[in-house]
Amino acid sequence: GSLASVYRVRCCCCGNPGSPPSALKQFLQPGTTGSAASAAQYGFRKEMAVLEQLQGHRNIVTSYGVFTIHFSPNVPSRCLLLELLGVSVSELLLYSSHQGCSMRMIQHCARDVLEALAFLHHEGLSHDLKPRNILWSAENECFKLIDFGLSFKEGNQDVKYIQTDRYRAPEAELQNCLAQAGLQSDTQCTSAVDLWSLGIILLEMVSGMKLKHTVRSQGWKANSSAIIDHIFASKAVVNAAIPAYHLRDC
Ligand SMILES: *[C@@H]1O[C@H](CO)[C@@H](O)[C@H](O)[C@H]1NC(C)=O
């Protein structure tokens, strides 16, 4: 990412060479200075605080702790040590080679993400939901959410731009546009923005299509229902067993 790099690491000096590998998220690369450095610092503090608040939920990545690497006296590099997870939904979509994921997989993913969101929203937080932030845990046999650097608290939106392009809800789009123009929005986005993102993700999983261009098209803006109907209609032929009406409701 722009603020941090993630490495697969194994503890080699803790007296247990067989210890499982974990993920190390290192904020601030050596040599980074100025605004990039303060953005990385802010990102680190934010994610650390949010992770601390969310620990203990089955569908949220486990944090083992934080530490600092001193490359040189003036360049401390902050790190998060996290549970190492497996493939992301983004990769699953890639492997599915335009066939879409199995209904079993889609249901499993939907349930796990909804469990995580229910908890997150109860804590007053919203995520930056996208396929790259949903990872499979082979150990726990469930999907987990990662990357809380862009999450925000309702009523305290400290992030400049909300959500990631393509999975962004219309109200977040509007708010980002206003922010770009230097204007303040009257209404704040709520955690409902995450449900919009989940809807797009599930639609991508069903169709096996990247909807990047679709959600930017005029047709989508004019009538997204018609386009969603069309996607389901074309998929019904491929897998008639899919109870698509449930997903359409969603
Ligand atoms: C949008 O599409 C749906 C489904 O095809 C249709 O029922 C509805 O009338 C359309 N709405 C508009 C405003 O055209």
XYZ file of N, CA and C and ligand atoms in Angstrom:
764
model
N 0.822 -1.210 0.000
C 0.000 0.000 0.000
C 0.852 1.253 0.000
N 0.189 2.423 0.087
C 0.937 3.675 0.019
C 1.587 4.008 1.357
N 1.022 3.488 2.449
C 1.546 3.854 3.761
C 2.406 2.772 4.391
N 2.236 1.549 3.938
C 2.910 0.446 4.619
C 3.226 -0.696 3.667
N 4.180 -1.530 4.086
C 4.485 -2.762 3.352
C 4.200 -3.921 4.283
N 3.768 -5.034 3.704
C 3.458 -6.199 4.539
C 4.385 -7.355 4.169
N 4.972 -7.965 5.183
C 5.898 -9.077 4.985
C 5.409 -10.317 5.713
N 5.799 -11.462 5.165
C 5.581 -12.723 5.861
C 6.838 -12.945 6.695
N 6.690 -13.119 7.989
C 7.865 -13.246 8.866
C 7.744 -14.465 9.781
N 8.897 -14.908 10.254
C 8.923 -16.008 11.203
C 9.899 -15.641 12.313
N 9.489 -15.881 13.532
C 10.345 -15.574 14.674
C 11.475 -16.601 14.738
N 12.725 -16.130 14.675
C 13.836 -17.083 14.645
C 14.701 -16.992 15.906
N 14.367 -16.053 16.803
C 15.231 -15.913 17.974
C 14.421 -16.058 19.260
N 13.210 -16.630 19.156
C 12.373 -16.734 20.348
C 12.444 -18.140 20.940
N 13.443 -18.919 20.516
C 13.630 -20.239 21.097
C 12.670 -21.278 20.557
N 11.863 -20.884 19.571
C 10.899 -21.824 19.004
C 10.942 -21.730 17.478
N 11.918 -22.403 16.869
C 12.084 -22.273 15.417
C 10.872 -22.780 14.632
N 10.023 -23.575 15.284
C 8.857 -24.105 14.589
C 7.638 -23.203 14.699
N 7.825 -22.009 15.260
C 6.676 -21.120 15.459
C 6.076 -20.731 14.105
N 4.739 -20.601 14.061
C 4.098 -20.316 12.773
C 4.458 -18.921 12.268
N 4.469 -18.743 10.942
C 4.770 -17.426 10.399
C 3.633 -16.442 10.698
N 3.968 -15.169 10.751
C 2.933 -14.155 10.917
C 3.135 -13.068 9.861
N 2.243 -12.089 9.884
C 2.327 -10.981 8.933
C 2.842 -9.753 9.660
N 3.822 -9.095 9.075
C 4.368 -7.882 9.664
C 3.999 -6.713 8.768
N 3.281 -5.761 9.334
C 2.919 -4.566 8.572
C 3.809 -3.437 9.033
N 4.681 -3.015 8.144
C 5.653 -1.984 8.489
C 5.242 -0.649 7.889
N 4.990 0.297 8.769
C 4.638 1.646 8.329
C 5.937 2.442 8.207
N 5.960 3.314 7.256
C 7.113 4.212 7.099
C 8.377 3.481 6.672
N 8.665 3.523 5.414
C 9.886 2.933 4.884
C 11.067 3.807 5.270
N 12.249 3.179 5.445
C 13.434 3.983 5.722
C 13.620 5.007 4.614
N 13.891 6.224 5.009
C 14.120 7.259 4.003
C 12.890 8.103 3.727
N 11.725 7.691 4.240
C 10.511 8.493 4.036
C 10.559 9.716 4.946
N 10.187 10.846 4.386
C 10.204 12.072 5.193
C 8.954 12.898 4.908
N 8.838 13.994 5.625
C 7.783 14.978 5.357
C 6.382 14.450 5.564
N 5.483 14.832 4.642
C 4.065 14.517 4.830
C 3.807 13.016 4.718
N 4.584 12.322 3.890
C 4.412 10.865 3.777
C 4.715 10.200 5.110
N 5.730 10.737 5.795
C 6.110 10.183 7.094
C 5.020 10.427 8.128
N 4.442 11.627 8.131
C 3.393 11.879 9.127
C 2.120 11.121 8.787
N 1.852 10.917 7.488
C 0.686 10.114 7.097
C 0.856 8.675 7.580
N 2.069 8.159 7.471
C 2.346 6.789 7.916
C 2.191 6.687 9.430
N 2.685 7.708 10.136
C 2.543 7.741 11.599
C 1.069 7.729 12.000
N 0.305 8.568 11.298
C -1.121 8.668 11.590
C -1.806 7.339 11.290
N -1.463 6.750 10.139
C -2.037 5.465 9.742
C -1.751 4.382 10.757
N -0.535 4.387 11.257
C -0.144 3.390 12.259
C -0.970 3.541 13.531
N -1.032 4.770 14.051
C -1.759 5.005 15.310
C -3.229 4.650 15.170
N -3.778 5.044 14.044
C -5.187 4.778 13.759
C -5.465 3.278 13.740
N -4.676 2.560 12.955
C -4.924 1.130 12.818
C -4.681 0.392 14.129
N -3.653 0.811 14.849
C -3.351 0.185 16.138
C -4.541 0.345 17.090
N -5.077 1.563 17.159
C -6.187 1.850 18.076
C -7.433 1.062 17.685
N -7.732 1.043 16.381
C -8.933 0.344 15.921
C -8.800 -1.161 16.168
N -7.628 -1.713 15.850
C -7.407 -3.150 16.050
C -7.548 -3.531 17.515
N -7.013 -2.663 18.376
C -7.088 -2.916 19.820
C -8.549 -3.019 20.255
N -9.350 -2.095 19.729
C -10.772 -2.040 20.078
C -11.527 -3.278 19.572
N -11.056 -3.840 18.469
C -11.822 -4.904 17.804
C -11.327 -6.318 18.102
N -10.267 -6.434 18.910
C -9.706 -7.763 19.146
C -10.706 -8.714 19.782
N -10.585 -9.993 19.419
C -11.419 -11.014 20.051
C -12.548 -11.487 19.167
N -12.824 -10.784 18.075
C -13.887 -11.244 17.185
C -13.309 -12.216 16.154
N -14.033 -13.285 15.940
C -13.605 -14.363 15.050
C -13.346 -13.885 13.614
N -14.072 -12.879 13.170
C -13.964 -12.448 11.781
C -13.162 -11.157 11.594
N -12.332 -10.865 12.595
C -11.420 -9.721 12.499
C -10.002 -10.267 12.699
N -9.056 -9.796 11.903
C -7.678 -10.274 12.006
C -7.139 -10.084 13.438
N -6.389 -11.077 13.912
C -5.815 -10.994 15.255
C -4.516 -10.185 15.215
N -4.384 -9.282 16.181
C -3.158 -8.487 16.295
C -2.338 -9.050 17.453
N -1.042 -9.320 17.199
C -0.186 -9.876 18.256
C 0.525 -8.778 19.040
N 0.673 -7.628 18.417
C 1.334 -6.546 19.129
C 2.003 -5.560 18.196
N 2.627 -4.559 18.795
C 3.297 -3.518 18.007
C 4.739 -3.374 18.486
N 5.600 -2.933 17.612
C 6.969 -2.611 18.021
C 7.593 -1.626 17.032
N 8.754 -1.171 17.376
C 9.433 -0.178 16.550
C 10.796 -0.699 16.117
N 11.098 -0.546 14.846
C 12.449 -0.883 14.370
C 13.211 0.430 14.204
N 14.410 0.473 14.756
C 15.236 1.677 14.595
C 16.332 1.409 13.585
N 16.095 1.820 12.353
C 17.115 1.653 11.316
C 18.294 2.562 11.613
N 17.951 3.749 12.066
C 18.955 4.701 12.525
C 18.256 5.537 13.586
N 19.006 6.274 14.406
C 18.385 6.964 15.544
C 17.205 7.856 15.149
N 17.233 8.423 13.942
C 16.187 9.375 13.570
C 15.044 8.768 12.765
N 15.160 7.497 12.421
C 14.142 6.890 11.562
C 13.487 5.685 12.223
N 12.637 5.942 13.209
C 11.935 4.807 13.808
C 10.851 4.339 12.843
N 10.729 3.032 12.688
C 9.720 2.490 11.799
C 8.757 1.640 12.624
N 7.490 2.051 12.593
C 6.484 1.406 13.437
C 5.924 0.174 12.754
N 5.715 -0.891 13.532
C 5.263 -2.162 12.953
C 4.108 -2.774 13.741
N 3.234 -3.419 12.991
C 2.160 -4.215 13.593
C 2.446 -5.668 13.270
N 2.360 -6.522 14.274
C 2.520 -7.956 14.044
C 1.129 -8.583 14.068
N 0.783 -9.225 12.945
C -0.585 -9.727 12.787
C -0.595 -11.200 12.446
N -1.730 -11.794 12.667
C -1.977 -13.172 12.250
C -1.813 -13.253 10.725
N -1.144 -14.298 10.243
C -0.972 -14.478 8.796
C -2.191 -15.207 8.241
N -2.808 -14.604 7.241
C -4.007 -15.212 6.655
C -3.724 -15.695 5.235
N -4.719 -16.318 4.629
C -4.532 -16.900 3.297
C -5.015 -16.014 2.163
N -5.646 -16.606 1.171
C -6.042 -15.856 -0.031
C -7.118 -14.825 0.276
N -7.131 -13.787 -0.528
C -8.148 -12.748 -0.396
C -9.285 -13.061 -1.366
N -10.416 -12.414 -1.147
C -11.547 -12.568 -2.065
C -11.147 -12.065 -3.453
N -10.276 -11.077 -3.474
C -9.762 -10.564 -4.746
C -9.067 -11.668 -5.544
N -8.251 -12.466 -4.845
C -7.563 -13.581 -5.509
C -8.545 -14.679 -5.908
N -9.528 -14.932 -5.035
C -10.550 -15.939 -5.364
C -11.263 -15.572 -6.654
N -11.538 -14.272 -6.804
C -12.211 -13.799 -8.014
C -11.332 -14.026 -9.235
N -10.042 -13.831 -9.043
C -9.092 -14.032 -10.128
C -9.039 -15.497 -10.546
N -8.984 -16.389 -9.531
C -8.884 -17.822 -9.814
C -10.182 -18.359 -10.437
N -11.302 -17.710 -10.121
C -12.580 -18.223 -10.603
C -12.732 -17.984 -12.107
N -11.777 -17.298 -12.687
C -11.696 -17.014 -14.129
C -13.064 -16.777 -14.770
N -13.727 -15.759 -14.277
C -14.972 -15.252 -14.853
C -16.167 -16.202 -14.723
N -16.002 -17.286 -13.958
C -17.112 -18.211 -13.762
C -17.952 -17.807 -12.556
N -17.366 -16.990 -11.705
C -18.027 -16.665 -10.445
C -17.662 -17.720 -9.405
N -17.863 -17.394 -8.130
C -17.551 -18.334 -7.057
C -18.747 -19.253 -6.840
N -18.526 -20.335 -6.117
C -19.630 -21.252 -5.824
C -20.585 -20.587 -4.825
N -21.842 -21.009 -4.870
C -22.836 -20.429 -3.970
C -22.446 -20.652 -2.517
N -21.855 -21.817 -2.242
C -21.409 -22.148 -0.894
C -20.389 -21.118 -0.401
N -19.457 -20.820 -1.269
C -18.406 -19.849 -0.953
C -19.004 -18.454 -0.736
N -19.939 -18.085 -1.606
C -20.542 -16.753 -1.516
C -21.318 -16.611 -0.197
N -22.056 -17.645 0.149
C -22.828 -17.608 1.392
C -21.908 -17.537 2.612
N -20.842 -18.342 2.560
C -19.871 -18.355 3.650
C -19.264 -16.958 3.834
N -18.873 -16.378 2.724
C -18.245 -15.052 2.759
C -19.238 -14.007 3.259
N -20.464 -14.047 2.722
C -21.483 -13.062 3.119
C -21.744 -13.136 4.624
N -21.892 -14.353 5.127
C -22.181 -14.515 6.552
C -21.031 -13.988 7.414
N -19.802 -14.376 7.070
C -18.640 -13.946 7.862
C -18.469 -12.424 7.846
N -18.637 -11.833 6.664
C -18.466 -10.378 6.570
C -19.581 -9.673 7.339
N -20.804 -10.194 7.248
C -21.912 -9.577 7.981
C -21.713 -9.681 9.496
N -21.157 -10.814 9.953
C -20.847 -10.966 11.384
C -19.838 -9.899 11.807
N -18.807 -9.738 10.981
C -17.764 -8.758 11.288
C -18.336 -7.342 11.275
N -19.186 -7.049 10.286
C -19.755 -5.702 10.173
C -20.699 -5.401 11.333
N -21.476 -6.403 11.741
C -22.397 -6.196 12.867
C -21.608 -5.755 14.106
N -20.484 -6.426 14.311
C -19.629 -6.105 15.458
C -18.992 -4.713 15.293
N -18.420 -4.495 14.123
C -17.755 -3.229 13.808
C -18.716 -2.047 13.977
N -19.906 -2.200 13.432
C -20.896 -1.122 13.470
C -21.398 -0.899 14.893
N -21.499 -1.973 15.657
C -21.882 -1.847 17.058
C -20.840 -1.026 17.810
N -19.591 -1.148 17.388
C -18.498 -0.377 18.002
C -18.439 1.047 17.433
N -19.346 1.368 16.537
C -19.411 2.716 15.969
C -18.446 2.956 14.823
N -17.885 1.876 14.272
C -16.886 2.028 13.214
C -17.405 1.567 11.862
N -16.827 2.144 10.807
C -17.098 1.675 9.458
C -15.782 1.233 8.843
N -15.850 0.263 7.964
C -14.641 -0.279 7.353
C -14.484 0.306 5.958
N -13.393 -0.101 5.288
C -13.181 0.241 3.886
C -13.262 -1.102 3.157
N -14.486 -1.572 2.985
C -14.703 -2.948 2.525
C -14.419 -3.095 1.033
N -13.569 -4.056 0.704
C -13.274 -4.398 -0.695
C -12.665 -5.802 -0.722
N -12.652 -6.463 -1.901
C -12.185 -7.862 -1.948
C -10.775 -8.066 -1.394
N -9.918 -7.081 -1.516
C -8.546 -7.235 -1.021
C -8.464 -7.230 0.491
N -9.528 -6.735 1.145
C -9.521 -6.639 2.612
C -10.273 -7.775 3.294
N -10.665 -8.776 2.513
C -11.353 -9.942 3.081
C -10.489 -11.167 2.790
N -9.939 -11.766 3.842
C -8.983 -12.867 3.676
C -9.478 -14.150 4.323
N -9.110 -15.251 3.714
C -9.501 -16.562 4.223
C -8.512 -17.022 5.299
N -9.057 -17.545 6.403
C -8.220 -18.140 7.433
C -8.420 -19.644 7.384
N -7.383 -20.383 6.972
C -7.484 -21.849 6.884
C -7.619 -22.428 8.288
N -6.957 -21.772 9.247
C -6.967 -22.280 10.608
C -8.375 -22.219 11.215
N -9.036 -21.090 11.031
C -10.364 -20.922 11.629
C -11.508 -21.234 10.662
N -11.141 -21.543 9.418
C -12.127 -21.847 8.376
C -13.199 -20.764 8.277
N -12.727 -19.540 8.191
C -13.663 -18.432 8.005
C -12.940 -17.268 7.329
N -13.726 -16.307 6.858
C -13.151 -15.088 6.281
C -12.962 -14.062 7.396
N -11.922 -13.271 7.267
C -11.655 -12.221 8.255
C -11.379 -10.891 7.552
N -11.718 -9.808 8.235
C -11.433 -8.481 7.694
C -10.056 -8.019 8.143
N -9.350 -7.354 7.231
C -8.059 -6.752 7.562
C -8.084 -5.275 7.147
N -7.027 -4.572 7.498
C -6.759 -3.208 7.035
C -7.786 -2.178 7.511
N -7.504 -1.606 8.664
C -8.426 -0.646 9.254
C -7.908 0.789 9.183
N -6.962 1.000 8.290
C -6.355 2.331 8.151
C -7.330 3.385 7.652
N -8.355 2.949 6.896
C -9.317 3.921 6.354
C -10.677 3.834 7.041
N -10.739 3.058 8.122
C -12.024 2.966 8.816
C -12.278 4.290 9.535
N -13.538 4.577 9.762
C -13.835 5.848 10.444
C -14.971 5.665 11.431
N -15.014 6.575 12.410
C -16.075 6.557 13.416
C -17.196 7.457 12.949
N -18.413 6.985 13.090
C -19.548 7.819 12.716
C -19.512 9.096 13.545
N -19.681 10.233 12.875
C -19.672 11.495 13.593
C -18.272 12.029 13.823
N -17.251 11.246 13.432
C -15.870 11.725 13.575
C -15.059 11.228 12.387
N -15.387 11.793 11.231
C -14.732 11.334 10.021
C -13.374 11.992 9.851
N -12.356 11.285 10.333
C -11.021 11.868 10.257
C -10.313 11.505 8.954
N -10.975 10.694 8.108
C -10.346 10.377 6.823
C -10.840 11.367 5.771
N -9.943 11.756 4.908
C -10.291 12.777 3.927
C -11.265 12.215 2.896
N -10.920 11.057 2.350
C -11.792 10.430 1.363
C -12.297 9.101 1.890
N -13.593 8.893 1.712
C -14.208 7.691 2.268
C -14.279 6.579 1.233
N -13.869 5.402 1.628
C -13.994 4.177 0.841
C -13.127 4.181 -0.424
N -13.088 3.009 -1.045
C -12.274 2.823 -2.230
C -13.163 2.883 -3.463
N -12.675 3.552 -4.470
C -13.370 3.702 -5.737
C -13.919 2.341 -6.162
N -15.129 2.346 -6.731
C -15.706 1.101 -7.243
C -16.558 0.385 -6.194
N -16.167 0.474 -4.916
C -16.977 -0.123 -3.846
C -17.604 0.989 -3.011
N -17.512 2.224 -3.514
C -17.934 3.384 -2.751
C -19.432 3.638 -2.922
N -20.094 3.848 -1.798
C -21.532 4.128 -1.815
C -21.791 5.513 -2.403
N -22.976 5.735 -2.990
C -23.285 7.032 -3.611
C -23.122 8.215 -2.655
N -23.540 8.048 -1.391
C -23.433 9.173 -0.447
C -21.970 9.485 -0.106
N -21.117 8.443 -0.153
C -19.687 8.663 0.088
C -19.063 9.357 -1.118
N -19.533 8.982 -2.288
C -19.087 9.614 -3.540
C -19.369 11.118 -3.479
N -20.584 11.435 -3.092
C -21.004 12.834 -2.992
C -20.147 13.576 -1.980
N -19.945 12.947 -0.839
C -19.167 13.598 0.213
C -17.717 13.821 -0.206
N -17.142 12.848 -0.908
C -15.769 12.999 -1.399
C -15.672 14.132 -2.411
N -16.678 14.245 -3.266
C -16.702 15.317 -4.266
C -16.731 16.678 -3.571
N -17.568 16.782 -2.555
C -17.671 18.040 -1.808
C -16.343 18.357 -1.120
N -15.732 17.327 -0.523
C -14.454 17.523 0.170
C -13.386 18.004 -0.802
N -13.414 17.442 -2.018
C -12.437 17.810 -3.032
C -12.599 19.283 -3.425
N -13.856 19.732 -3.414
C -14.139 21.120 -3.765
C -13.975 22.039 -2.556
N -13.548 21.461 -1.435
C -13.322 22.260 -0.236
C -14.593 22.611 0.502
N -15.668 21.873 0.221
C -16.948 22.153 0.873
C -17.250 21.121 1.942
N -18.002 21.575 2.932
C -18.401 20.681 4.012
C -19.777 20.114 3.702
N -19.919 18.821 3.912
C -21.224 18.202 3.676
C -22.112 18.382 4.899
N -23.418 18.561 4.661
C -24.370 18.735 5.765
C -24.571 17.422 6.518
N -24.612 16.358 5.740
C -24.872 15.063 6.357
C -23.609 14.216 6.311
N -23.440 13.398 7.341
C -22.278 12.526 7.406
C -22.658 11.134 6.934
N -21.695 10.452 6.376
C -21.938 9.069 5.971
C -22.087 8.196 7.214
N -22.901 7.177 7.095
C -23.069 6.231 8.197
C -22.461 4.887 7.809
N -22.562 3.936 8.715
C -22.004 2.616 8.452
C -22.743 1.895 7.320
N -23.838 2.482 6.853
C -24.566 1.897 5.714
C -23.669 1.802 4.479
N -22.630 2.629 4.406
C -21.740 2.595 3.233
C -21.094 1.208 3.068
N -20.876 0.511 4.196
C -20.268 -0.829 4.131
C -21.192 -1.845 3.452
N -22.503 -1.655 3.631
C -23.450 -2.605 3.047
C -23.506 -2.446 1.535
N -23.354 -1.215 1.090
C -23.263 -0.985 -0.358
C -22.059 -1.753 -0.913
N -20.915 -1.597 -0.245
C -19.694 -2.267 -0.700
C -19.893 -3.777 -0.729
N -20.505 -4.310 0.316
C -20.720 -5.763 0.364
C -21.610 -6.208 -0.792
N -22.619 -5.412 -1.108
C -23.496 -5.725 -2.236
C -22.717 -5.853 -3.534
N -21.812 -4.911 -3.773
C -20.997 -4.941 -5.008
C -20.077 -6.166 -4.995
N -19.478 -6.440 -3.828
C -18.558 -7.588 -3.724
C -19.300 -8.894 -4.020
N -20.482 -9.059 -3.447
C -21.258 -10.285 -3.679
C -21.668 -10.401 -5.140
N -22.000 -9.269 -5.728
C -22.368 -9.266 -7.148
C -21.169 -9.690 -8.010
N -19.983 -9.266 -7.624
C -18.776 -9.680 -8.353
C -18.522 -11.175 -8.165
N -18.783 -11.657 -6.954
C -18.576 -13.088 -6.682
C -19.571 -13.946 -7.459
N -20.787 -13.472 -7.567
C -21.814 -14.217 -8.311
C -21.487 -14.234 -9.797
N -21.151 -13.062 -10.309
C -21.000 -12.927 -11.759
C -19.612 -13.322 -12.246
N -18.622 -13.252 -11.359
C -17.248 -13.493 -11.779
C -16.721 -12.345 -12.616
N -17.468 -11.241 -12.615
C -17.055 -10.079 -13.409
C -16.544 -8.972 -12.502
N -15.528 -8.260 -12.979
C -15.132 -7.038 -12.294
C -16.149 -5.981 -12.697
N -16.706 -5.291 -11.730
C -17.766 -4.344 -12.061
C -17.265 -2.900 -12.118
N -15.948 -2.781 -12.184
C -15.302 -1.470 -12.211
C -15.935 -0.510 -13.228
N -16.070 -0.993 -14.467
C -16.607 -0.115 -15.511
C -18.120 -0.025 -15.422
N -18.731 -1.118 -14.976
C -20.192 -1.148 -14.859
C -20.692 -0.077 -13.887
N -20.068 -0.013 -12.701
C -20.580 0.928 -11.693
C -20.247 2.387 -12.018
N -19.413 2.580 -13.039
C -19.123 3.956 -13.465
C -19.960 4.361 -14.676
N -20.686 3.392 -15.239
C -21.384 3.657 -16.499
C -22.640 4.500 -16.284
N -23.101 5.115 -17.351
C -24.338 5.903 -17.313
C -25.529 4.993 -17.019
N -25.483 3.800 -17.620
C -26.566 2.834 -17.443
C -26.781 2.495 -15.979
N -25.673 2.349 -15.259
C -25.737 2.038 -13.825
C -26.369 3.192 -13.070
N -25.948 4.402 -13.427
C -26.486 5.588 -12.747
C -27.972 5.741 -13.041
N -28.355 5.411 -14.285
C -29.755 5.566 -14.689
C -30.641 4.527 -14.008
N -30.205 3.272 -14.026
C -31.015 2.221 -13.405
C -30.141 1.003 -13.089
N -29.590 0.975 -11.876
C -28.694 -0.126 -11.504
C -29.477 -1.445 -11.398
N -30.759 -1.362 -11.043
C -31.572 -2.585 -10.926
C -31.624 -3.336 -12.251
N -31.779 -2.592 -13.334
C -31.873 -3.216 -14.650
C -30.586 -3.972 -14.965
N -29.433 -3.376 -14.618
C -28.142 -4.012 -14.896
C -27.959 -5.255 -14.024
N -28.348 -5.148 -12.750
C -28.244 -6.300 -11.846
C -29.145 -7.438 -12.346
N -30.356 -7.093 -12.792
C -31.264 -8.097 -13.373
C -30.588 -8.802 -14.537
N -29.932 -8.021 -15.363
C -29.279 -8.562 -16.551
C -28.159 -9.527 -16.154
N -27.383 -9.156 -15.120
C -26.286 -10.021 -14.649
C -26.846 -11.355 -14.150
N -27.898 -11.280 -13.349
C -28.476 -12.513 -12.816
C -29.112 -13.355 -13.919
N -29.722 -12.690 -14.869
C -30.369 -13.416 -15.971
C -29.332 -14.210 -16.764
N -28.185 -13.601 -17.005
C -27.158 -14.283 -17.805
C -26.503 -15.403 -16.998
N -26.509 -15.280 -15.661
C -25.868 -16.288 -14.816
C -26.766 -17.480 -14.552
N -28.059 -17.265 -14.617
C -29.016 -18.329 -14.311
C -28.773 -19.528 -15.227
N -28.291 -19.248 -16.421
C -28.030 -20.319 -17.383
C -26.846 -21.166 -16.909
N -25.838 -20.486 -16.380
C -24.630 -21.174 -15.934
C -24.908 -22.032 -14.703
N -25.619 -21.486 -13.749
C -25.893 -22.227 -12.521
C -27.324 -21.970 -12.058
N -28.219 -22.822 -12.512
C -29.644 -22.621 -12.242
C -29.980 -22.822 -10.768
N -29.065 -23.484 -10.020
C -29.343 -23.780 -8.619
C -29.169 -22.555 -7.719
N -28.586 -21.509 -8.258
C -28.346 -20.321 -7.426
C -29.668 -19.641 -7.083
N -29.969 -19.556 -5.797
C -31.196 -18.844 -5.421
C -30.951 -17.339 -5.530
N -30.931 -16.893 -6.759
C -30.505 -15.520 -7.045
C -31.421 -14.471 -6.435
N -32.691 -14.834 -6.210
C -33.611 -13.814 -5.695
C -33.193 -13.313 -4.324
N -32.550 -14.190 -3.525
C -32.064 -13.751 -2.214
C -31.013 -12.663 -2.382
N -30.104 -12.915 -3.305
C -29.026 -11.966 -3.529
C -29.540 -10.676 -4.157
N -30.550 -10.828 -5.010
C -31.126 -9.630 -5.632
C -31.747 -8.732 -4.588
N -32.410 -9.315 -3.636
C -32.972 -8.549 -2.531
C -31.870 -7.780 -1.817
N -30.773 -8.507 -1.589
C -29.650 -7.907 -0.886
C -29.122 -6.702 -1.645
C -35.255 -0.163 -13.632
O -35.147 -1.520 -13.972
C -36.099 -2.355 -13.350
C -35.737 -3.797 -13.656
O -35.445 -4.012 -15.000
C -37.498 -1.967 -13.797
O -38.460 -2.784 -13.190
C -37.724 -0.511 -13.437
O -38.976 -0.078 -13.950
C -36.628 0.388 -13.986
N -36.776 1.729 -13.442
C -36.731 2.805 -14.209
C -36.875 4.107 -13.490
O -36.588 2.765 -15.406
